[in-house]
Short mmCIF file of N, CA, C and O in Angstrom, two decimals:
data_model
loop_
_atom_site.label_atom_id
_atom_site.label_comp_id
_atom_site.label_asym_id
_atom_site.label_seq_id
_atom_site.Cartn_x
_atom_site.Cartn_y
_atom_site.Cartn_z
N MET A 1 -13.09 -7.88 -1.24
CA MET A 1 -12.19 -6.64 -1.25
C MET A 1 -12.14 -6.34 -0.26
O MET A 1 -10.53 -6.24 0.16
N MET A 2 -13.11 -5.46 0.62
CA MET A 2 -12.77 -5.11 1.97
C MET A 2 -12.47 -5.79 2.74
O MET A 2 -11.37 -5.66 3.65
N ASP A 3 -12.69 -7.52 2.57
CA ASP A 3 -12.14 -8.23 3.51
C ASP A 3 -10.77 -8.68 3.13
O ASP A 3 -10.02 -8.50 4.61
N LEU A 4 -10.44 -8.73 2.19
CA LEU A 4 -8.83 -9.22 1.98
C LEU A 4 -8.04 -7.50 2.32
O LEU A 4 -7.05 -7.60 3.19
N ASN A 5 -8.53 -6.34 1.29
CA ASN A 5 -7.29 -5.71 1.69
C ASN A 5 -7.26 -4.55 3.03
O ASN A 5 -6.58 -3.57 3.31
N VAL A 6 -8.64 -4.92 3.46
CA VAL A 6 -8.85 -4.47 5.35
C VAL A 6 -9.15 -4.99 6.33
O VAL A 6 -7.93 -5.10 7.02
N THR A 7 -10.11 -6.07 6.31
CA THR A 7 -10.10 -6.94 7.33
C THR A 7 -8.73 -7.88 7.57
O THR A 7 -8.23 -7.58 8.85
N ALA A 8 -8.41 -8.18 6.78
CA ALA A 8 -7.42 -9.75 7.11
C ALA A 8 -6.11 -8.75 7.48
O ALA A 8 -5.40 -8.53 8.19
N LEU A 9 -6.01 -7.18 6.58
CA LEU A 9 -4.61 -6.09 7.10
C LEU A 9 -4.94 -6.37 8.28
O LEU A 9 -3.80 -5.92 9.17
N MET A 10 -5.82 -5.46 8.57
CA MET A 10 -6.03 -5.03 10.30
C MET A 10 -5.53 -6.25 11.18
O MET A 10 -5.30 -6.15 12.16
N HIS A 11 -6.33 -7.29 10.97
CA HIS A 11 -5.54 -8.54 11.70
C HIS A 11 -4.57 -9.20 11.63
O HIS A 11 -3.57 -9.35 13.03
N LEU A 12 -3.55 -8.71 10.84
CA LEU A 12 -2.09 -9.39 10.17
C LEU A 12 -1.33 -8.43 10.95
O LEU A 12 -0.54 -8.75 11.44
N SER A 13 -1.79 -6.69 10.64
CA SER A 13 -0.50 -6.03 11.26
C SER A 13 -0.83 -5.92 12.87
O SER A 13 0.23 -5.75 13.68
N GLN A 14 -2.10 -6.14 13.19
CA GLN A 14 -2.43 -6.32 15.23
C GLN A 14 -1.56 -7.59 15.01
O GLN A 14 -0.54 -7.13 16.51
N ALA A 15 -1.47 -8.42 14.89
CA ALA A 15 -1.15 -9.46 15.35
C ALA A 15 1.01 -9.44 15.64
O ALA A 15 1.12 -9.77 16.10
N ALA A 16 0.69 -8.79 14.21
CA ALA A 16 2.84 -8.27 14.36
C ALA A 16 2.83 -7.70 15.28
O ALA A 16 4.49 -7.74 15.67
N LEU A 17 2.12 -6.57 15.38
CA LEU A 17 2.53 -5.46 16.38
C LEU A 17 2.43 -5.81 17.58
O LEU A 17 3.20 -5.37 18.72
N GLU A 18 1.74 -6.95 18.14
CA GLU A 18 1.53 -7.40 19.47
C GLU A 18 3.28 -7.95 19.35
O GLU A 18 3.45 -8.16 20.75
N THR A 19 3.48 -8.56 18.43
CA THR A 19 5.33 -9.93 18.57
C THR A 19 6.41 -9.08 18.65
O THR A 19 6.74 -9.29 19.45
N MET A 20 5.68 -7.76 18.37
CA MET A 20 7.25 -6.43 18.19
C MET A 20 6.71 -5.71 19.29
O MET A 20 8.28 -5.08 19.92
N LYS A 21 5.95 -5.23 19.83
CA LYS A 21 5.74 -4.79 21.20
C LYS A 21 6.67 -4.67 22.13
O LYS A 21 7.63 -4.05 22.82
N PRO A 22 7.12 -6.76 22.85
CA PRO A 22 7.75 -6.39 24.00
C PRO A 22 9.34 -6.22 23.26
O PRO A 22 10.15 -5.96 24.23
N GLN A 23 9.48 -6.44 21.94
CA GLN A 23 11.02 -5.52 21.75
C GLN A 23 11.03 -4.16 21.35
O GLN A 23 12.62 -3.58 20.90
N ARG A 24 10.51 -3.57 21.48
CA ARG A 24 10.11 -2.40 21.27
C ARG A 24 10.76 -2.25 20.01
O ARG A 24 11.89 -1.04 20.18
N SER A 25 10.38 -2.45 19.13
CA SER A 25 11.08 -2.48 17.92
C SER A 25 10.18 -3.05 16.91
O SER A 25 9.79 -4.07 16.98
N GLY A 26 10.37 -2.81 15.42
CA GLY A 26 10.08 -3.40 14.37
C GLY A 26 9.23 -2.92 13.45
O GLY A 26 9.68 -1.49 13.64
N HIS A 27 8.97 -2.67 11.82
CA HIS A 27 8.86 -2.48 10.56
C HIS A 27 7.47 -2.92 10.65
O HIS A 27 8.10 -3.73 10.01
N ILE A 28 6.54 -2.23 10.31
CA ILE A 28 4.85 -3.02 9.38
C ILE A 28 5.06 -1.80 8.31
O ILE A 28 5.14 -0.72 8.29
N VAL A 29 5.03 -2.42 6.78
CA VAL A 29 4.64 -2.27 5.79
C VAL A 29 3.37 -2.69 4.95
O VAL A 29 3.47 -3.88 5.36
N ASN A 30 2.48 -1.76 4.76
CA ASN A 30 1.01 -1.90 4.40
C ASN A 30 1.58 -1.27 2.70
O ASN A 30 1.90 -0.89 2.79
N ILE A 31 0.86 -1.98 1.99
CA ILE A 31 0.91 -2.26 0.28
C ILE A 31 -0.64 -0.84 0.08
O ILE A 31 -1.52 -2.53 0.45
N SER A 32 -0.84 -0.40 -0.38
CA SER A 32 -2.25 0.53 -0.57
C SER A 32 -1.82 0.64 -2.25
O SER A 32 -2.00 -0.46 -2.85
N SER A 33 -2.68 1.45 -2.77
CA SER A 33 -2.13 1.97 -4.07
C SER A 33 -2.85 3.16 -3.92
O SER A 33 -3.02 4.37 -3.50
N VAL A 34 -2.00 3.87 -5.33
CA VAL A 34 -2.34 5.49 -5.98
C VAL A 34 -3.82 5.28 -5.62
O VAL A 34 -4.74 6.52 -5.03
N SER A 35 -5.16 4.36 -5.46
CA SER A 35 -6.62 4.75 -5.80
C SER A 35 -7.11 4.89 -4.31
O SER A 35 -7.60 5.45 -4.67
N GLY A 36 -5.83 5.03 -3.48
CA GLY A 36 -6.54 5.31 -2.35
C GLY A 36 -6.19 6.28 -2.07
O GLY A 36 -6.19 7.14 -0.45
N ARG A 37 -6.07 7.33 -3.11
CA ARG A 37 -5.76 8.69 -3.40
C ARG A 37 -6.96 9.36 -3.65
O ARG A 37 -6.80 10.48 -3.39
N GLY A 38 -7.89 8.93 -4.44
CA GLY A 38 -8.76 9.00 -5.41
C GLY A 38 -9.36 8.33 -6.18
O GLY A 38 -9.11 7.27 -6.37
N ALA A 39 -10.70 8.42 -5.71
CA ALA A 39 -11.45 7.42 -6.45
C ALA A 39 -11.59 7.40 -8.13
O ALA A 39 -11.48 8.64 -8.75
N SER A 40 -12.75 6.57 -8.53
CA SER A 40 -12.64 6.40 -10.00
C SER A 40 -13.12 6.01 -10.36
O SER A 40 -13.91 4.39 -9.52
N PRO A 41 -13.91 5.83 -11.93
CA PRO A 41 -15.04 5.41 -11.92
C PRO A 41 -15.29 4.17 -12.36
O PRO A 41 -14.63 3.46 -12.44
N LEU A 42 -15.84 3.01 -11.87
CA LEU A 42 -15.77 1.34 -11.76
C LEU A 42 -15.08 0.92 -11.38
O LEU A 42 -14.78 -0.01 -11.12
N SER A 43 -14.22 1.88 -10.46
CA SER A 43 -13.53 1.26 -9.15
C SER A 43 -13.31 1.43 -7.83
O SER A 43 -12.94 1.63 -6.95
N ALA A 44 -14.93 2.02 -7.58
CA ALA A 44 -15.26 2.72 -5.95
C ALA A 44 -14.76 1.65 -5.15
O ALA A 44 -14.39 2.26 -4.30
N GLY A 45 -15.47 0.33 -4.77
CA GLY A 45 -15.24 -0.55 -4.00
C GLY A 45 -13.14 -0.85 -4.04
O GLY A 45 -13.24 -0.45 -2.49
N TYR A 46 -12.61 -0.58 -4.57
CA TYR A 46 -11.75 -0.88 -4.79
C TYR A 46 -10.40 0.46 -4.30
O TYR A 46 -9.70 0.51 -3.08
N SER A 47 -11.36 1.17 -5.03
CA SER A 47 -10.49 2.45 -4.20
C SER A 47 -11.15 2.86 -2.24
O SER A 47 -10.56 3.24 -2.15
N ALA A 48 -12.41 2.35 -2.30
CA ALA A 48 -12.77 2.23 -0.73
C ALA A 48 -11.91 1.61 0.03
O ALA A 48 -11.18 1.77 1.39
N SER A 49 -11.37 0.57 -0.09
CA SER A 49 -10.41 -0.35 0.34
C SER A 49 -9.17 0.18 0.99
O SER A 49 -8.62 0.15 1.65
N LYS A 50 -8.82 0.35 0.07
CA LYS A 50 -7.30 1.23 -0.49
C LYS A 50 -7.36 2.49 0.24
O LYS A 50 -6.61 2.75 1.04
N TRP A 51 -8.04 3.42 0.36
CA TRP A 51 -8.47 4.48 1.57
C TRP A 51 -8.71 4.27 2.58
O TRP A 51 -7.24 4.97 3.74
N ALA A 52 -8.58 2.88 2.87
CA ALA A 52 -8.81 2.64 4.38
C ALA A 52 -7.64 2.04 4.50
O ALA A 52 -7.47 1.64 5.98
N VAL A 53 -7.01 1.42 4.12
CA VAL A 53 -5.57 1.11 3.98
C VAL A 53 -4.66 1.96 4.58
O VAL A 53 -3.73 1.68 5.68
N GLY A 54 -5.12 3.18 3.58
CA GLY A 54 -4.18 4.51 4.11
C GLY A 54 -4.40 4.96 5.43
O GLY A 54 -3.44 5.20 6.06
N GLY A 55 -5.70 4.96 6.05
CA GLY A 55 -6.10 5.94 6.90
C GLY A 55 -5.66 4.29 8.52
O GLY A 55 -5.25 5.18 9.49
N PHE A 56 -6.27 3.08 8.01
CA PHE A 56 -5.99 2.51 9.36
C PHE A 56 -4.26 2.65 9.19
O PHE A 56 -3.52 2.38 10.32
N SER A 57 -3.34 2.38 7.74
CA SER A 57 -1.56 2.66 8.41
C SER A 57 -1.29 4.38 9.28
O SER A 57 -0.99 3.82 10.16
N GLU A 58 -2.15 5.08 8.94
CA GLU A 58 -2.04 6.34 10.02
C GLU A 58 -2.45 5.82 11.08
O GLU A 58 -1.49 6.26 12.19
N GLY A 59 -3.28 5.98 11.54
CA GLY A 59 -3.64 4.98 12.77
C GLY A 59 -3.06 4.28 13.77
O GLY A 59 -2.19 4.80 14.52
N LEU A 60 -2.53 3.02 13.10
CA LEU A 60 -1.47 2.24 13.63
C LEU A 60 -0.17 2.79 13.66
O LEU A 60 0.20 2.74 14.66
N ARG A 61 0.25 3.86 12.84
CA ARG A 61 1.53 4.34 12.96
C ARG A 61 1.56 5.11 14.24
O ARG A 61 2.47 5.27 15.21
N GLN A 62 0.52 6.04 14.45
CA GLN A 62 0.50 6.89 15.94
C GLN A 62 0.27 5.67 17.46
O GLN A 62 1.17 6.20 18.02
N GLU A 63 -0.54 4.29 16.90
CA GLU A 63 -1.05 3.57 18.19
C GLU A 63 0.97 3.01 18.65
O GLU A 63 0.95 2.63 19.17
N ALA A 64 1.28 2.92 17.55
CA ALA A 64 2.75 1.71 17.73
C ALA A 64 4.12 2.80 17.86
O ALA A 64 5.30 2.63 18.34
N ARG A 65 4.28 3.94 18.09
CA ARG A 65 5.38 4.99 17.92
C ARG A 65 5.88 4.83 19.07
O ARG A 65 6.87 4.74 19.25
N GLN A 66 4.45 4.61 20.45
CA GLN A 66 5.21 4.86 21.69
C GLN A 66 5.68 3.56 22.01
O GLN A 66 6.98 3.51 22.86
N ASP A 67 5.84 2.51 20.82
CA ASP A 67 6.69 1.29 21.20
C ASP A 67 7.87 1.20 20.65
O ASP A 67 8.21 0.12 20.07
N ARG A 68 7.91 2.46 19.38
CA ARG A 68 9.45 2.40 18.72
C ARG A 68 8.83 1.51 17.37
O ARG A 68 10.23 0.95 16.82
N ILE A 69 7.65 1.35 17.10
CA ILE A 69 7.84 0.54 16.22
C ILE A 69 6.65 1.61 15.20
O ILE A 69 5.86 2.46 15.46
N ARG A 70 8.02 1.49 13.67
CA ARG A 70 7.62 1.88 12.52
C ARG A 70 5.96 1.36 11.34
O ARG A 70 6.07 0.35 11.61
N VAL A 71 5.60 2.49 11.16
CA VAL A 71 4.75 1.54 10.12
C VAL A 71 4.58 2.44 8.56
O VAL A 71 4.95 4.30 8.80
N THR A 72 4.58 1.96 7.74
CA THR A 72 4.50 2.78 6.02
C THR A 72 4.15 2.32 5.77
O THR A 72 3.72 0.55 5.72
N VAL A 73 2.80 3.36 4.82
CA VAL A 73 2.28 2.52 3.98
C VAL A 73 2.86 2.91 2.38
O VAL A 73 2.87 4.44 2.20
N ILE A 74 3.31 1.82 1.44
CA ILE A 74 3.33 2.09 0.13
C ILE A 74 2.43 2.09 -0.71
O ILE A 74 1.60 1.13 -1.01
N GLU A 75 2.24 3.47 -1.64
CA GLU A 75 1.33 3.54 -2.52
C GLU A 75 1.69 3.73 -3.98
O GLU A 75 1.83 4.68 -4.85
N PRO A 76 1.39 1.96 -4.81
CA PRO A 76 1.85 2.04 -5.93
C PRO A 76 0.60 2.70 -7.04
O PRO A 76 -0.66 2.55 -6.58
N GLY A 77 1.40 2.98 -8.05
CA GLY A 77 0.28 3.23 -9.15
C GLY A 77 0.78 2.51 -9.48
O GLY A 77 0.28 1.05 -9.41
N VAL A 78 0.32 2.63 -11.49
CA VAL A 78 -0.02 0.61 -12.08
C VAL A 78 1.65 0.43 -12.28
O VAL A 78 2.80 0.46 -12.40
N VAL A 79 1.23 -1.08 -11.68
CA VAL A 79 2.56 -2.43 -11.35
C VAL A 79 2.08 -3.39 -12.66
O VAL A 79 0.78 -3.72 -12.17
N ALA A 80 2.80 -3.63 -13.23
CA ALA A 80 2.97 -5.06 -14.15
C ALA A 80 2.57 -6.26 -13.13
O ALA A 80 3.44 -7.15 -12.45
N THR A 81 1.49 -6.35 -13.33
CA THR A 81 1.03 -7.73 -12.38
C THR A 81 -0.21 -8.53 -12.88
O THR A 81 -0.50 -8.27 -14.10
N GLU A 82 -0.85 -9.50 -12.52
CA GLU A 82 -2.13 -10.39 -12.62
C GLU A 82 -2.81 -9.53 -12.48
O GLU A 82 -4.20 -10.08 -12.50
N LEU A 83 -3.45 -8.63 -12.10
CA LEU A 83 -4.50 -8.21 -11.38
C LEU A 83 -5.49 -7.91 -12.62
O LEU A 83 -6.69 -8.30 -12.58
N THR A 84 -5.53 -7.90 -13.73
CA THR A 84 -6.86 -7.72 -14.69
C THR A 84 -7.18 -9.26 -14.99
O THR A 84 -7.94 -9.14 -15.25
N ASP A 85 -6.14 -9.98 -14.39
CA ASP A 85 -6.44 -11.54 -14.90
C ASP A 85 -7.60 -11.74 -13.64
O ASP A 85 -8.08 -12.56 -13.86
N HIS A 86 -8.04 -10.56 -12.63
CA HIS A 86 -8.82 -10.82 -11.28
C HIS A 86 -10.08 -10.07 -11.46
O HIS A 86 -11.28 -9.95 -10.90
N ILE A 87 -9.95 -9.16 -13.00
CA ILE A 87 -11.07 -8.37 -12.64
C ILE A 87 -11.99 -8.83 -13.95
O ILE A 87 -12.17 -9.40 -14.72
N THR A 88 -13.70 -9.24 -12.97
CA THR A 88 -14.25 -10.04 -13.90
C THR A 88 -15.44 -9.04 -14.80
O THR A 88 -16.01 -9.44 -15.29
N HIS A 89 -15.99 -8.00 -14.49
CA HIS A 89 -16.59 -6.89 -14.30
C HIS A 89 -15.29 -6.48 -16.16
O HIS A 89 -15.02 -5.63 -15.82
N THR A 90 -16.77 -7.03 -17.17
CA THR A 90 -15.94 -6.39 -18.72
C THR A 90 -15.77 -5.42 -18.82
O THR A 90 -14.63 -5.06 -19.45
N GLN A 91 -16.43 -4.42 -18.34
CA GLN A 91 -16.55 -2.95 -18.72
C GLN A 91 -14.83 -2.13 -18.15
O GLN A 91 -14.10 -1.40 -18.29
N THR A 92 -15.25 -2.69 -16.28
CA THR A 92 -14.20 -2.30 -15.59
C THR A 92 -12.37 -2.96 -16.09
O THR A 92 -11.20 -2.15 -16.66
N LYS A 93 -12.40 -3.97 -17.20
CA LYS A 93 -11.02 -4.52 -17.21
C LYS A 93 -10.87 -3.96 -18.78
O LYS A 93 -9.61 -3.33 -18.59
N ASP A 94 -11.59 -3.81 -19.42
CA ASP A 94 -11.17 -3.41 -20.64
C ASP A 94 -10.84 -1.65 -20.78
O ASP A 94 -9.83 -0.95 -20.82
N ALA A 95 -11.53 -1.35 -19.95
CA ALA A 95 -11.00 0.41 -19.36
C ALA A 95 -9.88 0.81 -18.56
O ALA A 95 -8.90 1.02 -18.93
N TYR A 96 -9.72 -0.47 -17.55
CA TYR A 96 -7.73 -0.60 -17.43
C TYR A 96 -7.03 -0.79 -18.34
O TYR A 96 -5.97 0.08 -18.36
N GLU A 97 -7.43 -1.95 -19.21
CA GLU A 97 -6.48 -2.29 -20.19
C GLU A 97 -6.29 -1.29 -20.94
O GLU A 97 -4.85 -1.33 -21.70
N GLY A 98 -7.46 -0.31 -21.40
CA GLY A 98 -7.11 0.63 -21.85
C GLY A 98 -6.29 1.50 -21.90
O GLY A 98 -5.61 2.27 -22.53
N ARG A 99 -6.94 1.87 -20.67
CA ARG A 99 -5.47 3.14 -19.97
C ARG A 99 -4.06 2.35 -20.12
O ARG A 99 -3.12 3.41 -20.16
N ILE A 100 -3.81 1.51 -19.69
CA ILE A 100 -2.55 1.11 -19.62
C ILE A 100 -1.79 0.88 -20.73
O ILE A 100 0.13 0.27 -20.08
N LYS A 101 -2.33 0.16 -21.73
CA LYS A 101 -1.65 -0.53 -22.87
C LYS A 101 -0.53 0.39 -23.93
O LYS A 101 1.08 -0.25 -24.09
N GLU A 102 -0.45 1.63 -23.23
CA GLU A 102 0.95 2.21 -23.94
C GLU A 102 1.70 2.76 -22.95
O GLU A 102 2.32 3.83 -22.89
N MET A 103 1.38 2.41 -21.11
CA MET A 103 2.37 2.93 -20.37
C MET A 103 3.29 2.10 -20.08
O MET A 103 3.31 0.95 -20.11
N GLU A 104 4.49 2.32 -19.60
CA GLU A 104 5.49 1.56 -19.12
C GLU A 104 5.15 1.43 -17.43
O GLU A 104 4.98 2.05 -17.22
N MET A 105 5.03 0.37 -17.28
CA MET A 105 4.51 0.13 -15.94
C MET A 105 5.74 -0.40 -15.52
O MET A 105 7.10 -0.26 -15.35
N LEU A 106 5.21 0.46 -13.63
CA LEU A 106 6.08 -0.04 -12.48
C LEU A 106 6.27 -1.83 -12.62
O LEU A 106 5.48 -2.29 -12.94
N GLN A 107 7.65 -1.65 -12.28
CA GLN A 107 7.55 -3.38 -12.15
C GLN A 107 7.97 -3.96 -10.40
O GLN A 107 7.34 -3.08 -9.79
N ALA A 108 7.48 -4.80 -10.25
CA ALA A 108 7.81 -5.45 -9.12
C ALA A 108 8.89 -4.97 -8.11
O ALA A 108 8.95 -4.56 -6.52
N GLU A 109 9.74 -4.71 -8.42
CA GLU A 109 11.36 -4.75 -8.05
C GLU A 109 11.58 -2.89 -8.21
O GLU A 109 12.74 -3.22 -6.76
N ASP A 110 10.56 -2.61 -8.36
CA ASP A 110 10.14 -0.82 -7.96
C ASP A 110 9.62 -0.66 -6.39
O ASP A 110 9.96 0.00 -5.64
N ILE A 111 8.69 -1.77 -6.67
CA ILE A 111 7.98 -1.67 -5.23
C ILE A 111 8.94 -2.08 -4.28
O ILE A 111 9.20 -1.96 -2.86
N ALA A 112 9.83 -2.80 -4.44
CA ALA A 112 10.67 -4.48 -3.27
C ALA A 112 11.51 -2.87 -3.26
O ALA A 112 12.54 -2.69 -1.90
N ALA A 113 12.37 -1.82 -4.13
CA ALA A 113 13.10 -0.58 -3.83
C ALA A 113 12.64 0.24 -3.05
O ALA A 113 13.06 0.70 -1.92
N ALA A 114 11.23 0.12 -2.98
CA ALA A 114 11.04 1.37 -1.80
C ALA A 114 10.67 0.58 -0.79
O ALA A 114 10.44 1.13 0.68
N VAL A 115 10.18 -0.37 -0.80
CA VAL A 115 9.92 -1.10 0.91
C VAL A 115 11.44 -1.13 1.28
O VAL A 115 11.89 -0.81 2.34
N VAL A 116 12.43 -1.47 0.44
CA VAL A 116 14.10 -1.94 1.26
C VAL A 116 14.22 -0.27 1.59
O VAL A 116 15.20 -0.06 2.67
N TYR A 117 13.57 0.83 1.23
CA TYR A 117 14.08 2.44 0.93
C TYR A 117 13.54 2.60 2.61
O TYR A 117 14.34 3.04 3.68
N ALA A 118 12.23 2.65 2.76
CA ALA A 118 11.77 2.57 4.08
C ALA A 118 11.95 1.88 5.29
O ALA A 118 12.27 2.61 6.25
N VAL A 119 12.65 0.65 5.05
CA VAL A 119 13.01 -0.45 6.30
C VAL A 119 14.47 0.30 6.66
O VAL A 119 14.79 -0.36 7.43
N THR A 120 15.12 0.56 5.77
CA THR A 120 16.53 0.64 6.09
C THR A 120 16.53 1.95 6.53
O THR A 120 17.99 2.32 6.31
N GLN A 121 15.88 2.76 6.78
CA GLN A 121 16.23 4.10 7.27
C GLN A 121 16.73 4.27 8.78
O GLN A 121 15.98 3.31 9.69
N PRO A 122 17.60 4.77 9.26
CA PRO A 122 18.14 5.43 10.69
C PRO A 122 16.30 4.69 11.59
O PRO A 122 15.44 5.63 10.82
N GLU A 123 16.97 4.72 12.39
CA GLU A 123 15.86 4.03 13.63
C GLU A 123 14.60 5.92 14.62
O GLU A 123 13.63 5.46 14.17
N ARG A 124 15.51 6.33 13.98
CA ARG A 124 14.78 7.89 14.28
C ARG A 124 14.04 8.41 12.82
O ARG A 124 12.91 9.40 13.58
N VAL A 125 14.06 7.72 11.88
CA VAL A 125 13.07 8.29 10.36
C VAL A 125 12.06 7.13 10.55
O VAL A 125 12.42 5.73 10.27
N ASN A 126 11.40 7.39 10.79
CA ASN A 126 9.88 6.54 10.30
C ASN A 126 9.36 7.39 8.74
O ASN A 126 8.44 8.62 8.73
N VAL A 127 9.93 6.68 7.67
CA VAL A 127 9.00 7.04 6.50
C VAL A 127 6.73 6.77 6.27
O VAL A 127 7.17 5.02 6.48
N ASN A 128 6.26 7.58 6.51
CA ASN A 128 4.95 7.09 6.85
C ASN A 128 4.64 6.65 5.38
O ASN A 128 3.79 5.97 5.41
N GLU A 129 4.53 7.29 3.79
CA GLU A 129 3.77 7.20 2.77
C GLU A 129 4.96 7.18 2.17
O GLU A 129 5.97 7.93 2.14
N LEU A 130 4.65 6.35 1.18
CA LEU A 130 5.53 6.93 -0.26
C LEU A 130 4.80 6.58 -1.29
O LEU A 130 4.26 5.20 -1.66
N LEU A 131 3.81 7.42 -1.96
CA LEU A 131 3.43 7.64 -3.27
C LEU A 131 3.81 7.22 -4.52
O LEU A 131 5.01 8.41 -5.00
N ILE A 132 4.47 6.01 -5.22
CA ILE A 132 5.04 5.80 -6.37
C ILE A 132 3.91 5.68 -7.61
O ILE A 132 3.03 4.36 -7.99
N ARG A 133 4.51 6.53 -9.00
CA ARG A 133 3.23 6.30 -9.87
C ARG A 133 4.63 6.05 -11.11
O ARG A 133 5.95 6.72 -11.36
N PRO A 134 4.22 5.72 -12.26
CA PRO A 134 4.25 5.31 -13.44
C PRO A 134 4.67 7.02 -14.00
O PRO A 134 4.14 7.31 -13.87
N LEU A 135 5.96 7.38 -14.82
CA LEU A 135 6.21 8.20 -15.66
C LEU A 135 4.82 8.51 -16.06
O LEU A 135 4.68 10.01 -16.56
N ASP A 136 5.20 7.79 -16.33
CA ASP A 136 3.69 7.76 -17.62
C ASP A 136 1.76 8.22 -17.54
O ASP A 136 0.72 8.43 -18.19
N GLN A 137 2.05 7.67 -15.90
CA GLN A 137 1.09 7.90 -15.15
C GLN A 137 -0.10 8.77 -14.71
O GLN A 137 1.23 9.55 -14.35
N GLY A 138 -1.02 9.40 -15.74
CA GLY A 138 -1.73 11.09 -15.42
C GLY A 138 -1.76 10.78 -13.31
O GLY A 138 -2.02 9.92 -12.53
#
C-alpha cells in the first residue's frame, strides 16, 4: 500500500515535474482520500498512506510554484469502485461494506468533474485541495 500510494506517486510526480519545469507550466493532480484527513479502525495503513499523499502534495506544491506548476490533491470520500474486491481482511471488508450499503456513493464522473474544475482555473489560481464526500457520508 505504501509502495503504490506513496513511493510510486512520489516517483511519478517528480518525473512529471522534471518534464514540466523547462516549460514553466503544468499541473499535477494527485488522488488521495478522505481517509487522509482522519484515521479509522481497521484502516490504519490505508489512512497513513493517504495522509502521506496529502503531505507530499503540499510539499510538491510549494516546490513547484516557483516554476509556475500547479499541484492539486483530490480527496474523495466513498466512490463506487472495485475497492472492496481488493480488501482481503474479512473484518475490514465487512465493516466497509456495511457502512456503504445504504449510501449513495460518489461516481467516477464526480471525481473527473473535480479534476476538470481544478485544471481549468486561470493560471493564477491553484486549487490546492478538493475534499469531496457523498451527501450521505458522515
